[in-house]
Amino acid sequence: MAALNNHLITLPRHPHAPTPKPSFLTVNNGRHFANHPTLSLIDQCIDTKQLKQIHAQMLRNGLFFDPYSASKLLTAFALSSFPSLDYAQQVFDQIPQPNLYTWNTLIRAYASSSEPIQSLLIFLQMLHQCPELPNKFTYPFVIKAAAELEASRFGRALHGMVFKASLVSDVFILNSLIHFYAACGCLDLAYRVFVNIPMKDVVSWNSMITGFAQGDCPDEALELFRQMEAENVIPNDVTMVGVLSACAKKLDLEFGRWVHSYIERNQINMGLTLSNAMLDMYTKCGSVADATRLFDRMPEKDIVSWTTLLVGYAKLGEYDAARRVFDSMPNQDIAAWNALISSYEQSGKPREALAIFNELQLRKNVEPDEVTLVSTLSACAQLGAIDLGGWIHVYIKKQGMKLNRHLATSLIDMYSKCGDLEKALEVFHSVDTRDVFVWSAMIAGLAMHGRGGDAIDLFLKMKEDKVTPNAVTFTNVLCACSHAGLVDEGRALFNQMGPVYGVVPGVKHYACMVDILGRKGRLDEAMELIKNMPIAPSASVWGALLGACRLHGNVELAEQACRCLLELEPQNHGAYVLLSNLYAKSGKWDKVSGLRKLMRDSGLKKEPGCSSIEVNGVVHEFLVGDNSHPLSKKIYSKLDEIAARLKSVGYVPNKSHLLQLVEEEDAKEQALYLHSEKLAIAFGLLSLGSSQPIRIVKNLRVCGDCHSVAKLISQLYDTEIFLRDRYRFHHFKGGHCSCMDYW
Ligand code: ZN
Ligand code: ZN
């Protein structure tokens, strides 16, 4: 892009230069040769080889030096059904004085190629070298290339040139500008171009509807469709693709079905693209039955159709059906594997995702690509499967794959979440070009591990590196302040967000801020912040306040926070647990049982605690009170041994951490011992050498009792325990935890 900007600065003499003689001379010349027999052969060529032969012949007989004939040959190379842009470029370079038509041909060909940047570069070259001004056949394509590249400044400059060239009433150019502004995310500007088109054609409508649909404004898209109908503009298949994508965004199945029948009633051509858009709409709206019916009737299917259906089933949790679709695919290319892996990974089934990845490894004919590795690394992160995650890291190196920002971000995230912060930092330092996502992932890693000061330092370094922080970066750095108890730093960053960085604080940032204040016991200040929020507080904001109330034993405010939270999320089990723990802590046992009754009556199910631990590349999962593990007997006797050793050093179980009121004291003690993380720790002590750290991932927040037990075990057994709960990391070593009992 640097090259582009340089060119932009020296931007051309043209708009003010006197209009050069139009190129009728060359056209006249062309007419002279138009009927030459060699030229008629060009249209009959069926591959590049034949074209090259004609090229050679034309060079021999001098026909090539007639501008019209050379242009015709170039067009065949650039825009035929078998385009060869490299060769087209070579032909172009041989033409002594390419005319406007020739320049336009090359610009157009590159605009639709995989290298749209070439289109812009050739346009700039043309401004300096072509004696004619760009015309209405130049702009639509160069603007298209700018849209492809989301080259916002370049595109705006083009708009200005269009204006100066008095081409602002050309509907083709205006349509391309709508597309350009929408692609750059400037929907308001796109709409302004749209409304000012005096004679809109169907493409104008389509561009705007698609722009709205893809830019997360589905309501506006559908409204425009209605308006189009009202103005009696006849929609085509492209219109309907946009409308369906808006339905999919709105999850409006009824409207989607209506659109389907509308398409049939109006006999709009149901080609592959439109059929796929409809499949996508049905699966996104959750009706895989409609999708399957449509799929079965589709005369032509491609990889997109198959994977859409597959993902549709997987999203609904119908994994067997998804698998059946996968197995019946005519060819399972890597995209299909990726669809299967990522749908498991994204629906909280990381184990299944890893199983599919292993299966893929056994197939010799497909190689994992970047998408596969990103999904698999994310599954490893969820499970804490550091062995496999590390293996993928080695694989990336072995394959000589470039550690781009996607892979780097995923690796940093995986290592951080698996408890190996040093490795995460190593990856971070090995990347040469770090974008905002790489920085943010590393800040998140430091935050998770309670290294708030380092996270802030990294944030400042990022600023020095001239990388602009985004909303995610701020969530991560505020989270770091919260975990490390850095109130002043957190508040300063929060206050700078809008004025200094132009990032409007969102609900997540408020939640972090409430957490920061609340944890330090500044509950009034936190409440004040919530009251003055310009946006409605979300469940996470109330959740943060509730958590702080629990920590500081403020029952009254906790009840208020819990009420507000449950209004927004009636099924939030964690809220009940927190409040109940608080009641228990302050000895209000009657309120505990009242709450339990309420939970039973509202049919609320507790999410069962589950902890996983990886031993020699195999992930073992434990539920609360689990005895399904093959080594269960040994695990329980290990637990007994641990209990005895703990008692001997004076440890007393913390009963207030039990939600359930158990009459018998022994039974209560027993239940505490059955928490999944304790089972996992016992298993870790059994199966790992004492020099190997125990790495555990838990799906819920760790309870106070397990936390104290883990601290003691790290001391008594001289071992390191990394425990990741739903909110953060705990690194237990020598009787202490990295969270400093602050979670
Ligand atoms: Zn516990
Ligand atoms: Zn801790």
XYZ file of C-alpha atoms and ligand atoms in Angstrom:
745
model
C 0.000 0.000 0.000
C 2.978 2.276 0.523
C 3.515 2.397 -3.212
C -0.087 3.395 -3.696
C 0.077 6.259 -1.267
C 3.191 7.623 -2.920
C 1.387 7.655 -6.192
C -1.580 9.347 -4.650
C 0.563 12.233 -3.504
C 1.835 12.950 -6.980
C -1.694 12.679 -8.287
C -1.969 13.676 -11.802
C -2.158 16.590 -13.991
C -5.205 15.120 -15.651
C -8.354 16.559 -14.205
C -7.149 20.037 -15.214
C -5.214 19.151 -18.325
C -6.764 20.067 -21.635
C -8.712 17.183 -23.042
C -6.462 15.417 -25.500
C -7.689 14.473 -28.927
C -10.094 11.576 -28.636
C -8.835 8.348 -30.000
C -10.902 8.167 -33.169
C -7.684 7.887 -35.103
C -6.855 4.561 -33.582
C -10.439 3.512 -33.976
C -10.262 4.428 -37.635
C -7.103 2.473 -37.963
C -8.849 -0.364 -36.268
C -11.699 -0.355 -38.702
C -9.179 -0.762 -41.409
C -8.051 -4.059 -39.945
C -11.295 -5.129 -38.383
C -11.966 -7.733 -40.992
C -8.516 -9.212 -41.069
C -8.889 -13.026 -41.078
C -6.457 -13.516 -38.179
C -8.658 -11.399 -35.924
C -11.723 -13.501 -36.521
C -9.660 -16.494 -35.388
C -9.214 -14.912 -31.945
C -12.895 -15.420 -31.158
C -12.609 -19.090 -32.015
C -9.737 -19.866 -29.662
C -10.536 -22.254 -26.858
C -7.344 -22.026 -24.816
C -4.287 -19.866 -24.120
C -2.094 -22.040 -26.305
C -4.060 -21.204 -29.440
C -4.110 -17.535 -28.468
C -0.350 -17.548 -28.069
C -0.002 -18.943 -31.603
C -2.123 -16.086 -32.935
C -0.030 -13.647 -30.910
C 3.119 -14.978 -32.620
C 1.509 -14.730 -36.032
C 0.371 -11.165 -35.371
C 3.869 -10.171 -34.342
C 5.207 -11.666 -37.574
C 2.734 -10.034 -39.933
C 2.760 -6.685 -38.110
C -0.925 -6.836 -37.243
C 0.008 -6.576 -33.579
C 1.156 -2.979 -34.122
C -2.311 -1.917 -35.098
C -3.811 -0.680 -31.802
C -7.273 -2.109 -32.464
C -5.935 -5.576 -33.248
C -3.580 -5.603 -30.260
C -6.460 -4.588 -27.996
C -8.584 -7.394 -29.311
C -5.839 -9.883 -28.547
C -5.324 -8.427 -25.080
C -9.048 -8.645 -24.361
C -9.010 -12.306 -25.280
C -6.156 -12.984 -22.865
C -7.593 -10.870 -20.053
C -11.334 -11.421 -20.193
C -12.023 -14.731 -21.923
C -13.357 -17.755 -20.111
C -9.746 -18.947 -19.784
C -8.049 -15.747 -18.624
C -4.287 -15.533 -18.240
C -3.527 -12.228 -16.591
C 0.218 -12.677 -16.539
C 0.274 -13.155 -20.271
C -2.199 -10.327 -20.776
C 0.181 -8.083 -18.881
C 3.048 -9.172 -21.151
C 0.976 -8.453 -24.251
C 0.066 -5.077 -22.788
C 3.708 -4.227 -22.144
C 4.500 -4.915 -25.821
C 1.872 -2.507 -27.114
C 3.787 0.710 -27.974
C 0.998 3.173 -27.243
C -1.916 1.491 -25.538
C -5.160 3.373 -26.045
C -7.853 4.036 -23.474
C -9.736 0.906 -24.421
C -6.622 -1.199 -23.826
C -5.929 0.349 -20.440
C -9.558 -0.177 -19.457
C -9.392 -3.827 -20.445
C -6.472 -4.515 -18.148
C -7.959 -2.510 -15.258
C -11.198 -4.411 -15.632
C -9.499 -7.806 -15.722
C -7.454 -7.144 -12.590
C -10.482 -5.748 -10.729
C -12.104 -9.198 -10.758
C -8.862 -11.087 -10.224
C -7.233 -12.214 -7.012
C -4.973 -9.170 -7.244
C -7.281 -6.152 -7.333
C -4.398 -3.983 -6.162
C -2.936 -4.302 -9.687
C -6.050 -2.632 -10.982
C -5.361 0.446 -8.858
C -1.677 0.501 -9.769
C -2.424 0.283 -13.489
C -4.996 3.029 -13.111
C -2.339 5.299 -11.602
C 0.086 4.357 -14.352
C -2.609 5.179 -16.881
C -3.139 8.653 -15.426
C 0.484 9.404 -16.120
C 0.992 7.612 -19.421
C -2.276 7.504 -21.330
C -3.013 10.627 -23.364
C -6.736 10.154 -22.801
C -8.711 10.743 -19.624
C -10.315 7.847 -17.792
C -13.916 7.458 -18.931
C -17.140 5.852 -17.855
C -15.711 2.423 -18.688
C -12.684 2.955 -16.465
C -14.260 4.115 -13.229
C -16.711 1.298 -12.441
C -13.876 -1.236 -12.481
C -11.246 0.721 -10.651
C -13.871 1.580 -8.014
C -14.733 -2.103 -7.808
C -11.075 -2.870 -7.116
C -10.993 -0.185 -4.410
C -14.078 -1.803 -2.853
C -12.437 -5.220 -2.947
C -9.432 -3.793 -1.097
C -11.568 -1.605 1.169
C -9.179 1.138 0.090
C -11.258 3.885 1.596
C -9.072 6.892 0.811
C -8.320 5.765 -2.714
C -12.005 5.191 -3.403
C -12.971 8.602 -2.109
C -10.338 10.163 -4.361
C -11.894 8.292 -7.280
C -15.301 9.653 -6.314
C -13.814 13.136 -6.437
C -12.355 12.480 -9.889
C -15.696 11.184 -11.127
C -17.231 14.411 -9.917
C -14.650 16.581 -11.661
C -14.979 14.571 -14.848
C -18.720 15.337 -14.843
C -19.589 11.675 -14.808
C -21.823 11.919 -11.754
C -24.951 11.001 -13.637
C -23.548 7.732 -14.937
C -25.549 5.000 -13.289
C -22.837 2.321 -13.701
C -20.299 4.445 -11.875
C -22.779 5.403 -9.163
C -23.709 1.769 -8.619
C -20.067 0.881 -8.169
C -19.742 3.726 -5.665
C -22.654 2.345 -3.622
C -20.879 -0.988 -3.523
C -17.583 0.684 -2.638
C -18.948 2.721 0.276
C -20.881 -0.263 1.612
C -17.768 -2.447 1.423
C -15.849 0.156 3.417
C -18.585 0.151 6.049
C -19.836 3.660 5.199
C -23.481 2.750 4.729
C -24.658 6.317 5.176
C -22.466 7.503 2.292
C -23.566 4.541 0.184
C -27.165 5.476 0.841
C -26.492 9.103 -0.027
C -25.130 8.037 -3.419
C -28.124 5.733 -3.867
C -30.852 8.309 -3.187
C -29.210 10.806 -5.515
C -29.259 8.520 -8.545
C -31.899 10.046 -10.806
C -32.559 6.930 -12.896
C -31.956 3.946 -10.629
C -31.698 0.585 -12.313
C -32.097 -2.810 -10.700
C -28.347 -2.946 -9.978
C -28.619 0.270 -7.939
C -31.290 -1.315 -5.781
C -29.366 -4.569 -5.518
C -26.151 -2.858 -4.489
C -27.890 -0.942 -1.727
C -29.957 -3.909 -0.476
C -26.860 -6.137 -0.415
C -24.877 -3.370 1.278
C -27.451 -3.064 4.052
C -27.806 -6.826 4.437
C -24.065 -7.413 4.713
C -23.526 -4.370 6.890
C -25.733 -5.630 9.706
C -28.699 -3.460 8.784
C -31.173 -6.164 7.759
C -34.214 -4.031 8.576
C -33.079 -1.324 6.193
C -32.434 -3.966 3.530
C -35.932 -5.384 3.806
C -37.473 -1.916 3.912
C -35.649 -1.057 0.688
C -36.926 -4.255 -0.895
C -40.489 -3.204 -0.059
C -39.844 0.231 -1.495
C -38.442 -1.357 -4.643
C -41.627 -3.369 -5.005
C -43.717 -0.269 -4.443
C -41.839 1.508 -7.231
C -42.489 -1.426 -9.551
C -38.839 -2.250 -10.092
C -38.644 -5.926 -10.975
C -36.201 -7.731 -8.672
C -33.836 -10.383 -9.980
C -31.895 -13.252 -8.436
C -29.206 -10.917 -7.064
C -31.870 -8.881 -5.260
C -33.206 -12.017 -3.668
C -29.760 -13.138 -2.474
C -29.526 -9.823 -0.603
C -33.048 -10.123 0.785
C -32.413 -13.699 1.968
C -29.196 -12.709 3.637
C -31.146 -9.998 5.504
C -33.723 -12.625 6.600
C -30.882 -14.821 7.824
C -29.452 -11.938 9.854
C -32.859 -11.230 11.381
C -33.474 -14.948 11.990
C -36.901 -14.309 10.483
C -37.961 -17.741 9.230
C -41.518 -16.719 8.359
C -40.371 -13.887 6.141
C -37.733 -16.171 4.654
C -40.414 -18.693 3.693
C -42.465 -15.902 2.197
C -39.431 -14.856 0.124
C -39.066 -18.440 -1.077
C -42.633 -18.518 -2.344
C -42.228 -15.005 -3.762
C -39.280 -16.227 -5.817
C -41.308 -19.155 -7.124
C -44.384 -17.030 -7.861
C -42.339 -14.502 -9.775
C -40.320 -17.155 -11.559
C -37.032 -15.646 -10.542
C -34.178 -17.788 -11.786
C -33.106 -20.123 -8.949
C -29.473 -20.595 -9.864
C -26.856 -22.118 -7.625
C -26.001 -18.865 -5.834
C -29.610 -18.077 -4.997
C -30.296 -21.663 -3.898
C -27.260 -21.561 -1.632
C -28.396 -18.240 -0.166
C -31.755 -19.803 0.603
C -30.134 -22.860 2.176
C -28.070 -20.521 4.305
C -31.170 -18.579 5.358
C -33.050 -21.752 6.348
C -30.176 -23.184 8.370
C -29.405 -19.893 10.098
C -33.080 -19.495 10.990
C -32.912 -22.976 12.487
C -35.129 -24.839 10.025
C -32.910 -27.591 8.809
C -36.044 -29.425 7.605
C -36.789 -26.672 5.063
C -33.112 -26.647 4.164
C -33.018 -30.406 3.552
C -36.165 -30.287 1.415
C -34.609 -27.554 -0.704
C -31.252 -29.330 -0.827
C -32.802 -32.535 -2.108
C -34.505 -30.653 -4.935
C -31.443 -28.687 -6.023
C -30.357 -29.841 -9.489
C -26.830 -28.530 -8.971
C -24.887 -28.510 -5.698
C -21.429 -27.301 -4.866
C -19.191 -27.463 -1.800
C -20.969 -24.409 -0.363
C -24.352 -26.189 -0.521
C -23.014 -29.281 1.237
C -21.179 -27.427 3.978
C -24.135 -25.110 4.615
C -26.350 -28.110 5.284
C -23.667 -29.767 7.392
C -23.189 -26.681 9.550
C -26.976 -26.331 9.827
C -27.267 -29.777 11.416
C -24.240 -29.278 13.620
C -25.563 -25.954 14.939
C -28.754 -27.667 16.064
C -26.679 -30.260 17.874
C -27.689 -32.960 15.390
C -24.164 -34.200 15.053
C -25.041 -37.613 13.656
C -26.968 -35.992 10.835
C -24.094 -33.564 10.255
C -21.747 -36.482 10.059
C -24.037 -38.269 7.582
C -24.001 -35.191 5.335
C -20.217 -35.145 5.603
C -19.909 -38.815 4.725
C -22.150 -38.500 1.677
C -20.308 -35.523 0.229
C -18.913 -36.317 -3.207
C -15.512 -34.988 -2.251
C -14.523 -34.018 1.245
C -12.122 -31.225 0.630
C -10.541 -29.342 3.484
C -13.434 -26.844 3.575
C -15.788 -29.673 4.526
C -13.465 -30.907 7.271
C -13.145 -27.356 8.531
C -16.914 -26.950 8.628
C -17.228 -30.082 10.755
C -14.367 -29.194 13.106
C -15.394 -25.591 13.608
C -19.045 -26.394 14.175
C -18.078 -28.753 16.996
C -15.582 -26.279 18.342
C -18.031 -23.389 18.295
C -20.858 -25.280 19.935
C -18.857 -26.155 23.018
C -17.811 -29.626 21.865
C -14.038 -29.286 21.753
C -13.406 -32.987 22.381
C -15.413 -33.934 19.292
C -13.596 -31.260 17.310
C -10.260 -32.791 18.288
C -11.505 -36.272 17.403
C -12.356 -35.061 13.889
C -8.953 -33.407 13.641
C -7.290 -36.706 14.547
C -9.359 -38.447 11.909
C -8.234 -35.866 9.366
C -4.636 -36.571 10.313
C -5.096 -40.202 9.343
C -6.352 -39.328 5.857
C -3.480 -38.970 3.521
C -5.227 -37.030 0.765
C -6.144 -33.792 2.576
C -3.845 -31.417 4.405
C -5.041 -29.154 7.199
C -4.979 -25.488 6.278
C -4.899 -22.320 8.338
C -8.639 -22.454 9.091
C -8.319 -26.031 10.360
C -5.436 -25.137 12.632
C -7.155 -22.031 14.016
C -10.291 -24.041 14.923
C -8.286 -26.901 16.363
C -6.133 -24.582 18.450
C -9.277 -22.990 19.807
C -10.597 -26.447 20.764
C -7.260 -27.170 22.489
C -7.564 -23.887 24.379
C -11.064 -24.771 25.556
C -9.921 -28.146 26.841
C -6.511 -27.132 28.078
C -5.001 -29.689 25.710
C -1.519 -28.233 25.611
C 0.178 -31.333 24.185
C -1.873 -31.302 21.003
C -1.719 -27.502 20.876
C 2.064 -27.648 21.093
C 2.109 -30.346 18.432
C 0.209 -28.018 16.080
C 2.773 -25.321 16.800
C 5.535 -27.721 15.727
C 3.488 -28.732 12.686
C 3.193 -25.078 11.614
C 6.967 -24.702 11.866
C 7.663 -27.968 10.048
C 5.358 -27.095 7.178
C 7.111 -23.770 6.874
C 3.765 -21.991 7.268
C 4.063 -18.288 7.880
C 3.036 -17.350 11.383
C 0.444 -14.834 10.250
C -1.777 -12.893 12.611
C -4.530 -15.531 12.686
C -2.210 -18.370 13.616
C -0.185 -16.210 15.999
C -3.333 -15.009 17.782
C -4.615 -18.580 18.089
C -1.304 -19.891 19.424
C -0.997 -17.090 21.984
C -4.566 -17.722 23.082
C -4.018 -21.489 23.296
C -0.793 -21.278 25.304
C -2.238 -18.655 27.655
C -5.402 -20.603 28.265
C -3.472 -23.830 28.763
C -1.440 -22.105 31.449
C 1.879 -21.716 29.635
C 2.272 -17.957 29.597
C 5.991 -18.143 28.778
C 5.293 -20.014 25.546
C 2.602 -17.506 24.686
C 5.096 -14.680 25.135
C 7.622 -16.573 23.018
C 5.135 -16.785 20.147
C 4.249 -13.134 20.616
C 7.886 -12.050 20.337
C 8.510 -14.242 17.293
C 5.875 -12.485 15.160
C 7.271 -9.653 13.032
C 4.100 -7.813 12.161
C 1.704 -7.637 15.057
C -1.748 -6.287 14.415
C -4.255 -5.241 17.039
C -5.532 -8.823 17.446
C -2.094 -10.240 18.231
C -1.462 -7.506 20.808
C -4.907 -7.917 22.322
C -4.502 -11.693 22.642
C -1.219 -11.246 24.503
C -2.726 -8.619 26.803
C -5.593 -11.036 27.491
C -3.089 -13.777 28.328
C -1.280 -11.574 30.844
C -4.626 -10.491 32.292
C -5.754 -14.076 32.769
C -2.608 -14.838 34.715
C -3.000 -11.865 36.999
C -0.056 -9.951 35.545
C -1.866 -6.641 35.424
C 1.237 -4.457 35.464
C 2.776 -6.333 32.526
C -0.519 -6.118 30.638
C -0.540 -2.335 31.025
C 3.120 -2.138 29.958
C 2.288 -4.137 26.858
C -0.632 -1.844 26.153
C 1.751 1.135 26.253
C 4.250 -0.641 23.983
C 1.461 -1.301 21.546
C 0.815 2.426 21.488
C 4.510 3.080 20.816
C 4.287 0.623 17.938
C 1.509 2.824 16.495
C -1.097 0.090 16.661
C -4.485 1.563 17.548
C -6.272 -0.308 20.332
C -9.850 -1.395 19.660
C -12.777 -2.273 21.905
C -11.412 -5.782 22.521
C -8.014 -4.454 23.580
C -9.701 -2.265 26.173
C -11.805 -5.123 27.503
C -8.614 -7.140 27.955
C -6.534 -4.431 29.559
C -9.372 -3.418 31.910
C -9.809 -7.062 32.775
C -6.103 -7.145 33.621
C -6.551 -4.189 35.964
C -9.452 -5.957 37.594
C -7.586 -9.228 38.164
C -4.594 -7.409 39.596
C -6.611 -4.941 41.651
C -5.253 -1.874 39.826
C -8.011 0.645 40.462
C -6.319 3.928 39.527
C -4.775 2.530 36.344
C -8.087 0.986 35.342
C -10.007 4.172 35.929
C -7.463 6.240 33.993
C -7.648 3.889 30.992
C -11.430 3.807 31.117
C -11.592 7.602 31.133
C -9.181 7.860 28.193
C -11.061 5.427 25.968
C -13.360 7.880 24.221
C -11.392 11.153 24.352
C -7.929 9.748 23.539
C -8.584 6.578 21.537
C -12.007 7.191 20.041
C -13.380 3.914 21.363
C -16.812 4.444 22.912
C -17.034 2.418 26.127
C -19.423 -0.467 25.600
C -21.280 -2.551 28.103
C -18.325 -4.941 28.522
C -16.063 -2.072 29.520
C -18.571 -0.892 32.093
C -18.752 -4.427 33.467
C -14.943 -4.481 33.825
C -14.999 -1.096 35.522
C -17.697 -2.205 37.974
C -15.572 -5.263 38.648
C -12.458 -3.154 39.258
C -14.235 -0.850 41.703
C -16.299 -3.586 43.284
C -13.410 -5.866 44.067
C -11.677 -3.087 45.968
C -14.827 -2.691 48.008
C -15.834 0.591 46.385
C -19.381 -0.633 45.983
C -20.964 2.818 46.164
C -18.736 4.106 43.429
C -19.552 1.044 41.317
C -23.278 1.609 41.863
C -22.858 5.275 40.931
C -21.141 4.257 37.675
C -23.997 1.891 36.823
C -26.591 4.597 37.529
C -24.833 7.001 35.172
C -24.336 4.555 32.310
C -25.467 6.030 28.978
C -26.445 2.519 27.823
C -28.641 -0.029 29.590
C -26.602 -2.157 32.009
C -26.346 -5.748 30.858
C -26.420 -8.938 32.882
C -22.618 -8.916 32.958
C -22.612 -5.501 34.683
C -24.976 -6.733 37.409
C -23.023 -9.973 37.598
C -19.836 -8.023 38.294
C -21.567 -6.062 41.056
C -23.005 -9.242 42.509
C -19.572 -10.863 42.551
C -18.132 -7.863 44.356
C -20.959 -7.931 46.917
C -20.187 -11.577 47.610
C -16.538 -10.751 48.169
C -17.347 -7.935 50.568
C -20.381 -9.487 52.210
C -22.888 -6.820 51.223
C -26.151 -8.762 51.304
C -28.469 -5.839 50.640
C -26.791 -4.623 47.455
C -26.291 -8.232 46.345
C -30.034 -8.824 46.498
C -30.626 -5.757 44.344
C -27.955 -6.764 41.830
C -29.291 -10.302 41.697
C -32.844 -9.066 41.090
C -31.692 -6.893 38.173
C -29.563 -9.689 36.799
C -32.350 -12.258 36.925
C -34.716 -9.852 35.195
C -32.354 -9.943 32.230
C -31.324 -13.579 32.508
C -33.929 -15.564 34.425
C -32.015 -18.791 33.828
C -28.694 -17.541 35.180
C -27.723 -20.275 37.530
C -24.510 -18.593 38.584
C -26.443 -15.647 40.038
C -28.404 -17.931 42.347
C -25.227 -19.690 43.372
C -23.451 -16.438 44.191
C -26.337 -15.071 46.225
C -26.804 -18.361 47.972
C -23.099 -18.484 48.838
C -23.376 -15.020 50.251
C -26.363 -15.996 52.391
C -24.474 -19.060 53.567
C -21.388 -17.014 54.375
C -23.432 -14.703 56.548
C -25.243 -17.620 58.156
C -28.654 -16.874 56.633
C -29.519 -20.515 56.159
C -33.263 -19.865 55.912
C -32.616 -17.638 52.919
C -30.397 -20.315 51.393
C -33.182 -22.874 51.518
C -35.696 -20.284 50.267
C -33.467 -19.657 47.276
C -33.060 -23.352 46.634
C -36.818 -23.802 46.627
C -37.135 -20.916 44.176
C -34.568 -22.544 41.924
C -36.383 -25.874 42.055
C -39.741 -24.248 41.339
C -38.430 -22.325 38.363
C -37.009 -25.547 36.973
C -33.491 -24.189 37.022
C -30.826 -26.796 36.519
C -27.376 -26.363 37.907
C -24.716 -26.623 35.293
C -22.729 -29.614 36.501
C -19.151 -28.813 37.427
C -16.708 -30.406 35.034
C -12.925 -30.392 35.107
C -10.597 -31.714 32.459
C -6.946 -32.629 32.660
C -4.584 -33.696 29.910
C -2.199 -36.530 30.647
C 0.145 -37.676 27.875
C -1.981 -36.143 25.161
C -5.239 -37.685 26.383
C -7.882 -35.427 27.914
C -9.688 -36.869 30.949
C -12.915 -35.295 32.141
C -14.383 -35.426 35.630
C -17.855 -34.436 36.781
C -18.789 -33.722 40.384
C -18.868 -36.994 42.338
C -17.748 -38.863 39.236
C -16.793 -42.524 39.572
C -16.826 -43.496 35.923
C -13.080 -43.205 35.386
C -11.283 -46.560 35.014
C -8.904 -45.540 37.803
C -11.765 -44.319 39.968
C -10.878 -46.557 42.943
C -7.299 -45.333 43.027
C -8.439 -41.724 42.660
C -10.743 -41.989 45.675
C -8.102 -43.579 47.848
C -5.722 -40.790 46.774
C -8.408 -38.310 47.866
C -8.620 -40.018 51.261
C -4.878 -39.776 51.612
C -4.996 -36.079 50.684
C -7.786 -35.484 53.197
C -5.795 -37.110 55.952
C -2.683 -35.077 55.160
C -4.696 -31.865 54.999
C -6.350 -32.573 58.338
C -2.974 -33.241 59.904
C -1.898 -29.692 59.046
C -5.051 -28.287 60.564
C -7.200 -27.734 57.502
C -10.965 -27.394 58.064
C -13.305 -27.547 55.045
C -15.068 -24.295 54.327
C -18.691 -25.276 54.571
C -20.176 -22.013 53.422
C -19.099 -22.816 49.893
C -21.718 -25.453 49.567
C -24.898 -24.362 47.941
C -26.714 -27.331 49.259
C -27.725 -27.430 52.910
C -26.701 -30.833 54.110
C -27.973 -31.826 57.552
C -25.217 -34.161 58.449
C -21.814 -32.543 58.852
C -19.948 -35.547 57.486
C -22.016 -35.607 54.350
C -21.271 -31.962 53.737
C -17.570 -32.547 54.083
C -17.929 -35.469 51.741
C -19.680 -33.416 49.086
C -16.918 -30.835 49.149
C -14.407 -33.551 48.436
C -16.297 -34.616 45.378
C -15.881 -31.370 43.426
C -14.595 -32.194 39.977
C -11.369 -30.203 40.275
C -10.358 -32.226 43.327
C -10.916 -35.466 41.429
C -8.807 -34.090 38.594
C -6.034 -32.990 40.955
C -5.983 -36.417 42.603
C -5.784 -38.038 39.187
C -2.988 -35.646 38.214
C -0.993 -36.521 41.348
C -1.460 -40.195 40.515
C -0.487 -40.068 36.867
C 2.050 -37.277 36.488
C 5.582 -37.138 37.771
C 6.141 -34.596 40.529
C 8.126 -32.354 38.180
C 5.221 -32.129 35.750
C 2.721 -29.398 36.516
C -0.939 -30.344 36.819
C -3.063 -28.392 34.323
C -6.789 -28.348 34.885
C -9.619 -26.558 33.127
C -12.884 -26.087 34.982
C -16.135 -24.901 33.433
C -17.395 -23.027 36.532
C -15.849 -20.609 38.968
C -13.625 -22.449 41.440
C -15.108 -22.620 44.921
C -13.291 -21.237 47.948
C -12.745 -24.652 49.433
C -11.177 -26.167 46.343
C -9.029 -23.064 46.119
C -7.658 -23.504 49.657
C -7.191 -27.224 49.104
C -5.253 -26.636 45.884
C -2.984 -24.170 47.654
C -2.243 -26.672 50.389
C -1.677 -29.521 47.951
C 0.826 -27.434 45.985
C 2.774 -27.086 49.226
C 2.351 -30.540 50.754
C 3.044 -32.397 47.514
C 5.565 -29.882 46.174
C 3.822 -29.566 42.830
C 2.540 -26.802 40.593
C -1.137 -26.650 39.720
C -2.532 -24.495 36.930
C -6.270 -24.252 37.255
C -8.306 -22.296 34.757
C -11.842 -21.617 35.864
C -14.553 -19.793 33.969
C -13.086 -16.408 34.814
C -9.341 -16.607 35.222
C -6.194 -18.585 35.907
C -4.962 -19.810 39.235
C -1.349 -20.832 39.465
C -0.824 -22.676 42.752
C 2.741 -23.025 43.954
C 4.301 -23.427 47.377
C 1.003 -22.854 49.171
C 0.101 -19.640 47.318
C -2.016 -18.755 44.342
C -1.167 -16.231 41.618
C -4.602 -14.634 42.072
C -3.626 -13.661 45.607
C -7.014 -15.008 46.688
C -8.665 -12.412 44.570
C -11.147 -13.886 42.109
Zn -14.966 -26.795 44.903
Zn -6.418 -18.427 42.853
